Short mmCIF file of C-alpha atoms and ligand atoms in Angstrom, two decimals:
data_model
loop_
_atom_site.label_atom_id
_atom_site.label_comp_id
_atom_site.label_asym_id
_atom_site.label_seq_id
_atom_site.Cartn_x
_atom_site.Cartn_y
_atom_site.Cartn_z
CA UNK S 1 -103.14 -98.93 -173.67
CA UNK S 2 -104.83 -95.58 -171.33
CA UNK S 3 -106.96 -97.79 -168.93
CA UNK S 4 -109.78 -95.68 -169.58
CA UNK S 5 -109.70 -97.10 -173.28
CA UNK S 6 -111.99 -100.50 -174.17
CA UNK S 7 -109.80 -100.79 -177.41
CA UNK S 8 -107.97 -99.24 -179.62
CA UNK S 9 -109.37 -98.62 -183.41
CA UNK S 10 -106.40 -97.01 -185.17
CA UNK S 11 -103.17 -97.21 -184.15
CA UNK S 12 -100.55 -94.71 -184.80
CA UNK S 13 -99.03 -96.89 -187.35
CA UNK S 14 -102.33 -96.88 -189.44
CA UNK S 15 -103.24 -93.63 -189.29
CA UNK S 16 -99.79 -92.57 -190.15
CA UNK S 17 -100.14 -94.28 -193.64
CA UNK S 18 -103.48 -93.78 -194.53
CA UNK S 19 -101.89 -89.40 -193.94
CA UNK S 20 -99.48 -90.23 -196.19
CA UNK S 21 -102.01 -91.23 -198.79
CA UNK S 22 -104.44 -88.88 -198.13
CA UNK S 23 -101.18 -86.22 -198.42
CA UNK S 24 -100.09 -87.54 -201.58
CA UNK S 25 -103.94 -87.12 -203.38
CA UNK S 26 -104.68 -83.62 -202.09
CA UNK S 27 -101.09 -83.16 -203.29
CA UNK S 28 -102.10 -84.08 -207.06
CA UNK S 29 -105.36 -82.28 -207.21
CA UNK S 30 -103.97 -79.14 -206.18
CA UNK S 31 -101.26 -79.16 -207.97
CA UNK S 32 -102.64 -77.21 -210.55
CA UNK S 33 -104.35 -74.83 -208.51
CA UNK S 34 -102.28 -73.24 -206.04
CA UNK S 35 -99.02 -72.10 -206.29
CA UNK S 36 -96.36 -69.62 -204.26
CA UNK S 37 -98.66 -66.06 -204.40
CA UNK S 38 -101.85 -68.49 -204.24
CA UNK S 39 -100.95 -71.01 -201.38
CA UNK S 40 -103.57 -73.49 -200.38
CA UNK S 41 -105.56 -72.20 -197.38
CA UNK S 42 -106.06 -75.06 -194.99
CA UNK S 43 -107.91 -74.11 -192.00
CA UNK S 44 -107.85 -76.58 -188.47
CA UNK S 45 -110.74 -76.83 -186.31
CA UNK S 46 -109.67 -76.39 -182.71
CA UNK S 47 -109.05 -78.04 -180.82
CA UNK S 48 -109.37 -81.83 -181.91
CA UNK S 49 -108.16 -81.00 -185.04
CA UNK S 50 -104.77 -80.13 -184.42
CA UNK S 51 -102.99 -83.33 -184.31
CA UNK S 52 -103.90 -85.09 -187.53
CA UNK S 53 -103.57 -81.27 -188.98
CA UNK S 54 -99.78 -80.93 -188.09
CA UNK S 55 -99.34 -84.32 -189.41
CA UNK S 56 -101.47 -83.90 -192.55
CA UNK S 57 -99.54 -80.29 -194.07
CA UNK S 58 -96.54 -81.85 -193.43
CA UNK S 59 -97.14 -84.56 -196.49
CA UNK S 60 -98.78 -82.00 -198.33
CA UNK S 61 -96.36 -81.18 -200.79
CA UNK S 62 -97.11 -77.53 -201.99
CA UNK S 63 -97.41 -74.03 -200.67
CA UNK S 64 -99.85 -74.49 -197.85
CA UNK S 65 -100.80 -71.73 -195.29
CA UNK S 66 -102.18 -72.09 -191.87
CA UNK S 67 -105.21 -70.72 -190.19
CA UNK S 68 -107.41 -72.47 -186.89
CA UNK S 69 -110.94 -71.50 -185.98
CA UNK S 70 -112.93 -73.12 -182.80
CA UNK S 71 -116.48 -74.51 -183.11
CA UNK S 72 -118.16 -75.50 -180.19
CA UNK S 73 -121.49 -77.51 -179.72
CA UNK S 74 -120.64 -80.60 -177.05
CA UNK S 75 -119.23 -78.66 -173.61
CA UNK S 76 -118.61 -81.71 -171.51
CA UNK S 77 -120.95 -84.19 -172.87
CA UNK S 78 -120.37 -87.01 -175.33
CA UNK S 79 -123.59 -86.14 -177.59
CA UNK S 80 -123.01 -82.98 -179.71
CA UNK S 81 -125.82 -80.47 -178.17
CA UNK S 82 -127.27 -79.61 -181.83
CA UNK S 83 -126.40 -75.61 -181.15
CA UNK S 84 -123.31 -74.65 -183.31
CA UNK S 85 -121.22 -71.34 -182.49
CA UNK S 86 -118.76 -70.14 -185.23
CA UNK S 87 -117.00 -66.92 -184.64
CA UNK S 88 -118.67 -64.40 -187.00
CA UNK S 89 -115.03 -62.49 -187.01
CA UNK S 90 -112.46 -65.21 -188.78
CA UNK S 91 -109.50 -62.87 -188.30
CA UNK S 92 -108.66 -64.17 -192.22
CA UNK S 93 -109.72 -63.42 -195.52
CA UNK S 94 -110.95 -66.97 -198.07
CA UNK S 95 -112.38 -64.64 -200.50
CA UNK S 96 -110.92 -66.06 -203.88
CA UNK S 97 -108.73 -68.80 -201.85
CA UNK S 98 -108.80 -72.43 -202.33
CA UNK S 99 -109.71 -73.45 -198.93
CA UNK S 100 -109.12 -77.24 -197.28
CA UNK S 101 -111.00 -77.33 -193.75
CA UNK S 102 -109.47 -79.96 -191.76
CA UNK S 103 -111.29 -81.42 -189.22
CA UNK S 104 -110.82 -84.43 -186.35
CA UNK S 105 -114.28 -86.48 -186.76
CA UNK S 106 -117.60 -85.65 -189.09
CA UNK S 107 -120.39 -87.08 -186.77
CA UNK S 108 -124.03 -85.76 -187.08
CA UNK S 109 -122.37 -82.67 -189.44
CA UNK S 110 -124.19 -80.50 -188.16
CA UNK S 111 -121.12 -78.06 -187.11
CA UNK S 112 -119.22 -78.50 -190.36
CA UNK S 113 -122.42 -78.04 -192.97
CA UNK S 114 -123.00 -74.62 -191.01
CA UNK S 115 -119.28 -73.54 -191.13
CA UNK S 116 -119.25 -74.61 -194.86
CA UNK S 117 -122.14 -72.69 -195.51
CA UNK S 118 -120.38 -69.46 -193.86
CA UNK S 119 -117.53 -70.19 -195.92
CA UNK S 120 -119.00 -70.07 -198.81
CA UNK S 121 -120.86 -66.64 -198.50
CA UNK S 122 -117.12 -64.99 -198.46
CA UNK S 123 -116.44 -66.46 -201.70
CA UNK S 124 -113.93 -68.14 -202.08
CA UNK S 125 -112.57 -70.15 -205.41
CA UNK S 126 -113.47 -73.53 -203.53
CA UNK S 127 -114.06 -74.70 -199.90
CA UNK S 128 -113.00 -79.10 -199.75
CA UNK S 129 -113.03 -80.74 -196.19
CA UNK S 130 -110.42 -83.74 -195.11
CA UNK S 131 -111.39 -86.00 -192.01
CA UNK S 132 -109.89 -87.86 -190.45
CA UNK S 133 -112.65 -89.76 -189.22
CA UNK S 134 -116.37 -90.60 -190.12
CA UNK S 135 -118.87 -91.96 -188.08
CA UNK S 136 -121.87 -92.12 -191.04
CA UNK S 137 -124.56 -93.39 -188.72
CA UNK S 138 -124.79 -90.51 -186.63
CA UNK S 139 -125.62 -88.53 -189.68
CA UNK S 140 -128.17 -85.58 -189.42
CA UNK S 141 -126.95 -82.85 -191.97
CA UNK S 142 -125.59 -84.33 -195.05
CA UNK S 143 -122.21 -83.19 -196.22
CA UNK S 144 -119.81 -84.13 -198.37
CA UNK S 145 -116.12 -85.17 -197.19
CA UNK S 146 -113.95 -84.57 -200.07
CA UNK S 147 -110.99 -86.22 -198.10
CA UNK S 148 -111.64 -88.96 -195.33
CA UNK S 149 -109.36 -90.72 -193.20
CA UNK S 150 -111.26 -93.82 -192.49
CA UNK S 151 -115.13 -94.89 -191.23
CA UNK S 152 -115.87 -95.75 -187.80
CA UNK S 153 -118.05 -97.25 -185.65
CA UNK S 154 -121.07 -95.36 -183.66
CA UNK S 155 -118.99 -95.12 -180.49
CA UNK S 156 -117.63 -92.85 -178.56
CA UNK S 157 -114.16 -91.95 -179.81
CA UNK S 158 -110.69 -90.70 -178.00
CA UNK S 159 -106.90 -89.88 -178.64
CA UNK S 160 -105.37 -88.10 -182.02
CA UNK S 161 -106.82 -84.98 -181.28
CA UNK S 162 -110.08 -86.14 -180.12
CA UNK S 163 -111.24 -85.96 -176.30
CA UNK S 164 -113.76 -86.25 -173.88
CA UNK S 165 -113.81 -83.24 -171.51
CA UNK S 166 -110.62 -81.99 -172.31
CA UNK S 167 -109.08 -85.75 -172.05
CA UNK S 168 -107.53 -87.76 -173.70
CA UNK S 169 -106.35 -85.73 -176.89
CA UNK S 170 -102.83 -86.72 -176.83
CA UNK S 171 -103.18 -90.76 -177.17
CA UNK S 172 -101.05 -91.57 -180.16
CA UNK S 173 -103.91 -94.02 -181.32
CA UNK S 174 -107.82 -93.96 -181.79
CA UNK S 175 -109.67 -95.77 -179.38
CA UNK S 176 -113.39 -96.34 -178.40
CA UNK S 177 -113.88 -94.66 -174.65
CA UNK S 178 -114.82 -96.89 -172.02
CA UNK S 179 -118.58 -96.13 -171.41
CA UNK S 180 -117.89 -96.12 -167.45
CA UNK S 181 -116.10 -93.39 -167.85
CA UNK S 182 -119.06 -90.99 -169.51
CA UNK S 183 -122.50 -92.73 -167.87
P1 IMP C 1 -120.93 -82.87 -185.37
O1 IMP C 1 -121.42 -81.47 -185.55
O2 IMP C 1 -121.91 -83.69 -184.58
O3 IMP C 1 -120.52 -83.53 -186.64
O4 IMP C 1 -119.70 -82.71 -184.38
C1 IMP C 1 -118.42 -82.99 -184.75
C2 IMP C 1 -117.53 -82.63 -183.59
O5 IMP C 1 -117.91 -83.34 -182.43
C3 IMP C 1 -116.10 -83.08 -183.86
O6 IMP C 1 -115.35 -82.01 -184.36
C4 IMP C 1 -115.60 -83.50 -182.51
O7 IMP C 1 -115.05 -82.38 -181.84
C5 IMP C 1 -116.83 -83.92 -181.77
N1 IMP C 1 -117.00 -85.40 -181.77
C6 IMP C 1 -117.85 -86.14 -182.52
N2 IMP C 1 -117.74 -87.44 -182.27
C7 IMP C 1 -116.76 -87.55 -181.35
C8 IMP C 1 -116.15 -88.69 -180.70
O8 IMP C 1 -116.46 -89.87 -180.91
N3 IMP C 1 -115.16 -88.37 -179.82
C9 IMP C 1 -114.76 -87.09 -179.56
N4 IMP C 1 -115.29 -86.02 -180.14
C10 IMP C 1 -116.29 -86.25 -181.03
MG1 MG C 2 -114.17 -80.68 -183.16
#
């Protein structure tokens, strides 16, 4: 274990299954609704997202294609700041796509209700959002996770994807950040 790390939440082992499940349901219910002219868009959230994201099209047995956008609102601190940016220019078209945002860890929600809320002014046929983590207390802006990897704790999270200042992001597991480390 990083030494940095108090203890470790997930391991790789876990969060490989619970992708595999999570693969094999968005599999079923889209199923029906895209196909090879009408792939499923699923669109990462840089940069955290990119790790469960690789691993989470790859058990997603359809036509998928690819797209990232970046959403900032913590810099270097461990409390999200409350200001959301979102590119106004996506660089890709949703209108009358089925649309799967994927996205590391849902904490107040502020960032993804806003980007939702973008999305759904280009119309698209549907906008759904897989996490793979929760942390429900922090809650500020209700939203609803169509797809969730698993609950956690209200502590500071590294590793899968997830960092603190840059840090971090390649830890096969989930752990909880040691708090010397951010105060
Ligand atoms: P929200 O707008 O507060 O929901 O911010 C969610 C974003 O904050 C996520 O996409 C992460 O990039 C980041 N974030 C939230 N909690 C953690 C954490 O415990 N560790 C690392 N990043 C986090
Ligand atoms: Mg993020």
């Amino acid at each position: 274990m990083h030494k940095d790390v108090e203890r470790i939440l997930f391991t790789e082992e876990e969060i490989a299954l619970r992708i595999s499940q999570l693969g094999e349901q968005i599999t079923q219910d889209y199923k029906s609704k895209v196909n090879s002219e009408n792939p499923l868009l699923a669109v990462g959230i840089l940069r955290g997202a990119t790790i469960f994201f690789s691993d989470l099209v790859r058990k997603i047995d359809l036509p998928v294609e690819f797209n990232f956008i970046s959403m900032s609102s913590y810099g270097n601190e461990s409390v999200s700041t409350g200001k959301v940016q979102i590119r106004e220019d996506l660089g890709f078209n949703i209108h009358n796509r089925e649309v799967l945002i994927i996205e590391d860890i849902i904490d107040s929600g502020n960032s993804i209700s806003a980007l939702k809320e973008n999305f759904r002014k280009m119309n698209p046929s549907d906008v759904k959002l897989c996490a793979m983590l929760n942390k429900p207390a922090r809650r500020v802006t209700e939203v609803e996770i169509d797809y969730c990897g698993f609950d956690t704790p209200d502590e500071f999270l590294v590793g899968y994807g997830l960092d603190f200042a840059q840090r971090y992001r390649n830890l096969p597991y989930v752990g909880v950040l040691k708090k010397s480390v951010y105060s």
